Amino acid sequence: MEQSYSEANVKKKTGIGTIAIKTLWIAVIVIMFVLTPVFRYALIIAVAATAFLIWYWPRFKKEWEYVFCDGQLDFDIISGGEKRKHIMRIEIESADVVAPIGASALDGYRHLSVLDYSSQKPSENRYGIAIRLPKQEEKVMILFEPDERMVQLMKTKCPNIVKS
């Protein structure tokens, strides 16, 4: 039997919190360099903070990766293009519905708490999955942005659950 496999990546939108943290770090470094003549350890602190920021800066770039393989959908986050963290795995067969965000099939599930694994940019390719996660009492809505191949494979696997 042929295995159904698809993966998709989307870059996560840089949020206001990330921008604020970047700005704060840069401001602290500039202030420490300015205070060097007054405070004798300011240069050491400024150089250490600069080194830390150079090392940490790529981790501000995040992207989501979705992997669909034989009915299982994995959600991973990739930081800085190199560090991967597995978030969750779900079985599409256990979902109530998988549909585009604007679809009427999701109308009965709009009250659920949301797990947003999308780019957080307005997109016509955002889908929602209404599902009860393992070890959780309530259902949740998972937002993600699959590609066309992934949607087709999910629809082939579970045609009564996946709407398009």
C-alpha positions as YAML, in Angstrom:
chain: A
units: angstrom
residues:
- id: 1
  name: MET
  ca: [0.00, 0.00, 0.00]
- id: 2
  name: GLU
  ca: [1.27, 3.45, -0.89]
- id: 3
  name: GLN
  ca: [2.15, 5.75, 1.98]
- id: 4
  name: SER
  ca: [0.62, 9.22, 1.96]
- id: 5
  name: TYR
  ca: [3.15, 11.86, 2.97]
- id: 6
  name: SER
  ca: [3.24, 15.64, 2.76]
- id: 7
  name: GLU
  ca: [4.98, 18.41, 4.63]
- id: 8
  name: ALA
  ca: [4.54, 22.17, 4.66]
- id: 9
  name: ASN
  ca: [6.38, 25.07, 6.31]
- id: 10
  name: VAL
  ca: [5.12, 28.55, 7.14]
- id: 11
  name: LYS
  ca: [7.08, 31.38, 8.68]
- id: 12
  name: LYS
  ca: [5.60, 32.74, 11.85]
- id: 13
  name: LYS
  ca: [4.82, 36.44, 11.88]
- id: 14
  name: THR
  ca: [7.13, 38.52, 14.07]
- id: 15
  name: GLY
  ca: [4.98, 39.70, 16.94]
- id: 16
  name: ILE
  ca: [5.04, 42.96, 18.86]
- id: 17
  name: GLY
  ca: [6.58, 41.18, 21.87]
- id: 18
  name: THR
  ca: [9.53, 39.96, 19.81]
- id: 19
  name: ILE
  ca: [10.08, 43.43, 18.38]
- id: 20
  name: ALA
  ca: [9.94, 44.91, 21.89]
- id: 21
  name: ILE
  ca: [12.51, 42.42, 23.21]
- id: 22
  name: LYS
  ca: [14.87, 43.12, 20.30]
- id: 23
  name: THR
  ca: [14.53, 46.88, 20.83]
- id: 24
  name: LEU
  ca: [15.09, 46.56, 24.58]
- id: 25
  name: TRP
  ca: [18.27, 44.51, 24.12]
- id: 26
  name: ILE
  ca: [19.67, 46.99, 21.60]
- id: 27
  name: ALA
  ca: [18.81, 49.92, 23.89]
- id: 28
  name: VAL
  ca: [20.54, 48.25, 26.86]
- id: 29
  name: ILE
  ca: [23.66, 47.62, 24.78]
- id: 30
  name: VAL
  ca: [23.79, 51.22, 23.51]
- id: 31
  name: ILE
  ca: [23.27, 52.61, 27.03]
- id: 32
  name: MET
  ca: [26.03, 50.39, 28.41]
- id: 33
  name: PHE
  ca: [28.45, 51.58, 25.71]
- id: 34
  name: VAL
  ca: [27.53, 55.20, 26.48]
- id: 35
  name: LEU
  ca: [28.05, 54.62, 30.21]
- id: 36
  name: THR
  ca: [31.53, 53.14, 29.68]
- id: 37
  name: PRO
  ca: [33.41, 56.32, 30.79]
- id: 38
  name: VAL
  ca: [31.27, 56.65, 33.96]
- id: 39
  name: PHE
  ca: [30.83, 53.01, 35.04]
- id: 40
  name: ARG
  ca: [33.97, 50.95, 34.69]
- id: 41
  name: TYR
  ca: [32.26, 47.59, 34.20]
- id: 42
  name: ALA
  ca: [29.85, 48.91, 31.57]
- id: 43
  name: LEU
  ca: [32.13, 47.91, 28.69]
- id: 44
  name: ILE
  ca: [32.33, 44.32, 29.93]
- id: 45
  name: ILE
  ca: [28.56, 44.16, 30.34]
- id: 46
  name: ALA
  ca: [28.00, 45.74, 26.91]
- id: 47
  name: VAL
  ca: [30.36, 43.32, 25.18]
- id: 48
  name: ALA
  ca: [28.79, 40.33, 26.96]
- id: 49
  name: ALA
  ca: [25.27, 41.53, 26.09]
- id: 50
  name: THR
  ca: [26.32, 42.06, 22.45]
- id: 51
  name: ALA
  ca: [27.79, 38.55, 22.26]
- id: 52
  name: PHE
  ca: [24.63, 37.08, 23.78]
- id: 53
  name: LEU
  ca: [22.41, 38.99, 21.35]
- id: 54
  name: ILE
  ca: [24.48, 37.89, 18.35]
- id: 55
  name: TRP
  ca: [24.20, 34.29, 19.52]
- id: 56
  name: TYR
  ca: [20.46, 34.52, 20.30]
- id: 57
  name: TRP
  ca: [19.28, 36.69, 17.36]
- id: 58
  name: PRO
  ca: [18.56, 33.80, 14.90]
- id: 59
  name: ARG
  ca: [16.22, 32.21, 17.45]
- id: 60
  name: PHE
  ca: [13.80, 35.10, 16.98]
- id: 61
  name: LYS
  ca: [13.05, 33.65, 13.51]
- id: 62
  name: LYS
  ca: [10.45, 30.91, 13.91]
- id: 63
  name: GLU
  ca: [8.55, 28.77, 11.48]
- id: 64
  name: TRP
  ca: [5.95, 26.03, 11.77]
- id: 65
  name: GLU
  ca: [6.36, 22.68, 10.06]
- id: 66
  name: TYR
  ca: [3.43, 20.36, 9.45]
- id: 67
  name: VAL
  ca: [4.02, 16.75, 8.47]
- id: 68
  name: PHE
  ca: [1.12, 14.56, 7.38]
- id: 69
  name: CYS
  ca: [1.87, 10.85, 7.14]
- id: 70
  name: ASP
  ca: [-0.78, 8.13, 6.89]
- id: 71
  name: GLY
  ca: [-3.44, 9.91, 8.92]
- id: 72
  name: GLN
  ca: [-1.12, 11.49, 11.51]
- id: 73
  name: LEU
  ca: [-0.41, 15.22, 11.52]
- id: 74
  name: ASP
  ca: [2.69, 16.46, 13.37]
- id: 75
  name: PHE
  ca: [3.24, 20.05, 14.43]
- id: 76
  name: ASP
  ca: [6.83, 21.21, 14.96]
- id: 77
  name: ILE
  ca: [8.34, 24.64, 15.52]
- id: 78
  name: ILE
  ca: [11.75, 25.45, 14.07]
- id: 79
  name: SER
  ca: [13.74, 28.25, 15.73]
- id: 80
  name: GLY
  ca: [16.52, 29.99, 13.86]
- id: 81
  name: GLY
  ca: [16.32, 27.51, 11.00]
- id: 82
  name: GLU
  ca: [18.09, 24.82, 12.99]
- id: 83
  name: LYS
  ca: [16.47, 23.96, 16.33]
- id: 84
  name: ARG
  ca: [13.34, 21.82, 16.02]
- id: 85
  name: LYS
  ca: [10.84, 21.21, 18.79]
- id: 86
  name: HIS
  ca: [8.01, 18.74, 18.43]
- id: 87
  name: ILE
  ca: [4.74, 20.27, 19.64]
- id: 88
  name: MET
  ca: [2.11, 17.59, 19.09]
- id: 89
  name: ARG
  ca: [0.86, 14.73, 16.95]
- id: 90
  name: ILE
  ca: [-2.81, 14.20, 16.17]
- id: 91
  name: GLU
  ca: [-4.79, 11.55, 14.34]
- id: 92
  name: ILE
  ca: [-6.99, 13.12, 11.66]
- id: 93
  name: GLU
  ca: [-9.52, 10.30, 12.12]
- id: 94
  name: SER
  ca: [-10.18, 11.46, 15.69]
- id: 95
  name: ALA
  ca: [-10.99, 15.03, 14.61]
- id: 96
  name: ASP
  ca: [-14.56, 16.27, 14.39]
- id: 97
  name: VAL
  ca: [-13.91, 18.44, 11.35]
- id: 98
  name: VAL
  ca: [-11.04, 19.90, 9.31]
- id: 99
  name: ALA
  ca: [-12.07, 22.89, 7.21]
- id: 100
  name: PRO
  ca: [-10.97, 26.32, 6.00]
- id: 101
  name: ILE
  ca: [-11.40, 29.03, 8.64]
- id: 102
  name: GLY
  ca: [-14.30, 30.72, 6.87]
- id: 103
  name: ALA
  ca: [-16.21, 27.50, 6.19]
- id: 104
  name: SER
  ca: [-19.63, 26.95, 7.70]
- id: 105
  name: ALA
  ca: [-18.50, 23.49, 8.86]
- id: 106
  name: LEU
  ca: [-16.57, 25.20, 11.68]
- id: 107
  name: ASP
  ca: [-19.48, 27.39, 12.86]
- id: 108
  name: GLY
  ca: [-20.36, 25.08, 15.75]
- id: 109
  name: TYR
  ca: [-16.75, 25.07, 16.95]
- id: 110
  name: ARG
  ca: [-15.96, 28.81, 17.05]
- id: 111
  name: HIS
  ca: [-16.32, 28.91, 20.85]
- id: 112
  name: LEU
  ca: [-13.43, 26.45, 21.42]
- id: 113
  name: SER
  ca: [-10.06, 27.55, 22.76]
- id: 114
  name: VAL
  ca: [-7.57, 28.07, 19.94]
- id: 115
  name: LEU
  ca: [-4.08, 26.67, 19.43]
- id: 116
  name: ASP
  ca: [-2.62, 28.85, 16.68]
- id: 117
  name: TYR
  ca: [0.09, 27.03, 14.73]
- id: 118
  name: SER
  ca: [-0.24, 29.30, 11.70]
- id: 119
  name: SER
  ca: [1.81, 32.22, 10.41]
- id: 120
  name: GLN
  ca: [-0.74, 34.55, 12.05]
- id: 121
  name: LYS
  ca: [-1.00, 36.48, 8.79]
- id: 122
  name: PRO
  ca: [-4.32, 36.83, 6.99]
- id: 123
  name: SER
  ca: [-4.37, 33.95, 4.52]
- id: 124
  name: GLU
  ca: [-6.96, 32.13, 2.51]
- id: 125
  name: ASN
  ca: [-5.15, 28.86, 3.17]
- id: 126
  name: ARG
  ca: [-5.74, 28.75, 6.96]
- id: 127
  name: TYR
  ca: [-7.53, 25.67, 8.17]
- id: 128
  name: GLY
  ca: [-9.04, 24.74, 11.51]
- id: 129
  name: ILE
  ca: [-9.15, 21.34, 13.15]
- id: 130
  name: ALA
  ca: [-11.75, 20.75, 15.86]
- id: 131
  name: ILE
  ca: [-10.44, 17.91, 17.98]
- id: 132
  name: ARG
  ca: [-10.23, 16.58, 21.53]
- id: 133
  name: LEU
  ca: [-6.56, 16.21, 22.36]
- id: 134
  name: PRO
  ca: [-5.35, 13.20, 24.34]
- id: 135
  name: LYS
  ca: [-5.29, 13.78, 28.11]
- id: 136
  name: GLN
  ca: [-7.53, 16.84, 27.78]
- id: 137
  name: GLU
  ca: [-11.17, 17.17, 28.76]
- id: 138
  name: GLU
  ca: [-12.22, 19.86, 26.30]
- id: 139
  name: LYS
  ca: [-12.05, 20.11, 22.56]
- id: 140
  name: VAL
  ca: [-9.76, 22.68, 20.96]
- id: 141
  name: MET
  ca: [-9.49, 24.41, 17.60]
- id: 142
  name: ILE
  ca: [-6.06, 24.05, 15.97]
- id: 143
  name: LEU
  ca: [-5.24, 26.63, 13.30]
- id: 144
  name: PHE
  ca: [-2.67, 25.75, 10.66]
- id: 145
  name: GLU
  ca: [-1.78, 26.41, 7.00]
- id: 146
  name: PRO
  ca: [-1.46, 23.20, 4.96]
- id: 147
  name: ASP
  ca: [-0.51, 23.13, 1.29]
- id: 148
  name: GLU
  ca: [-2.85, 21.78, -1.40]
- id: 149
  name: ARG
  ca: [-1.23, 18.34, -1.46]
- id: 150
  name: MET
  ca: [-1.67, 17.93, 2.30]
- id: 151
  name: VAL
  ca: [-5.34, 18.90, 2.09]
- id: 152
  name: GLN
  ca: [-5.88, 16.39, -0.72]
- id: 153
  name: LEU
  ca: [-4.15, 13.60, 1.21]
- id: 154
  name: MET
  ca: [-6.18, 14.36, 4.34]
- id: 155
  name: LYS
  ca: [-9.36, 14.41, 2.25]
- id: 156
  name: THR
  ca: [-8.44, 11.06, 0.68]
- id: 157
  name: LYS
  ca: [-7.76, 9.54, 4.10]
- id: 158
  name: CYS
  ca: [-10.89, 10.97, 5.82]
- id: 159
  name: PRO
  ca: [-13.36, 12.31, 3.24]
- id: 160
  name: ASN
  ca: [-16.20, 12.69, 5.81]
- id: 161
  name: ILE
  ca: [-14.05, 14.83, 8.18]
- id: 162
  name: VAL
  ca: [-12.05, 17.06, 5.81]
- id: 163
  name: LYS
  ca: [-14.04, 19.79, 4.09]
- id: 164
  name: SER
  ca: [-12.69, 22.18, 1.47]
...
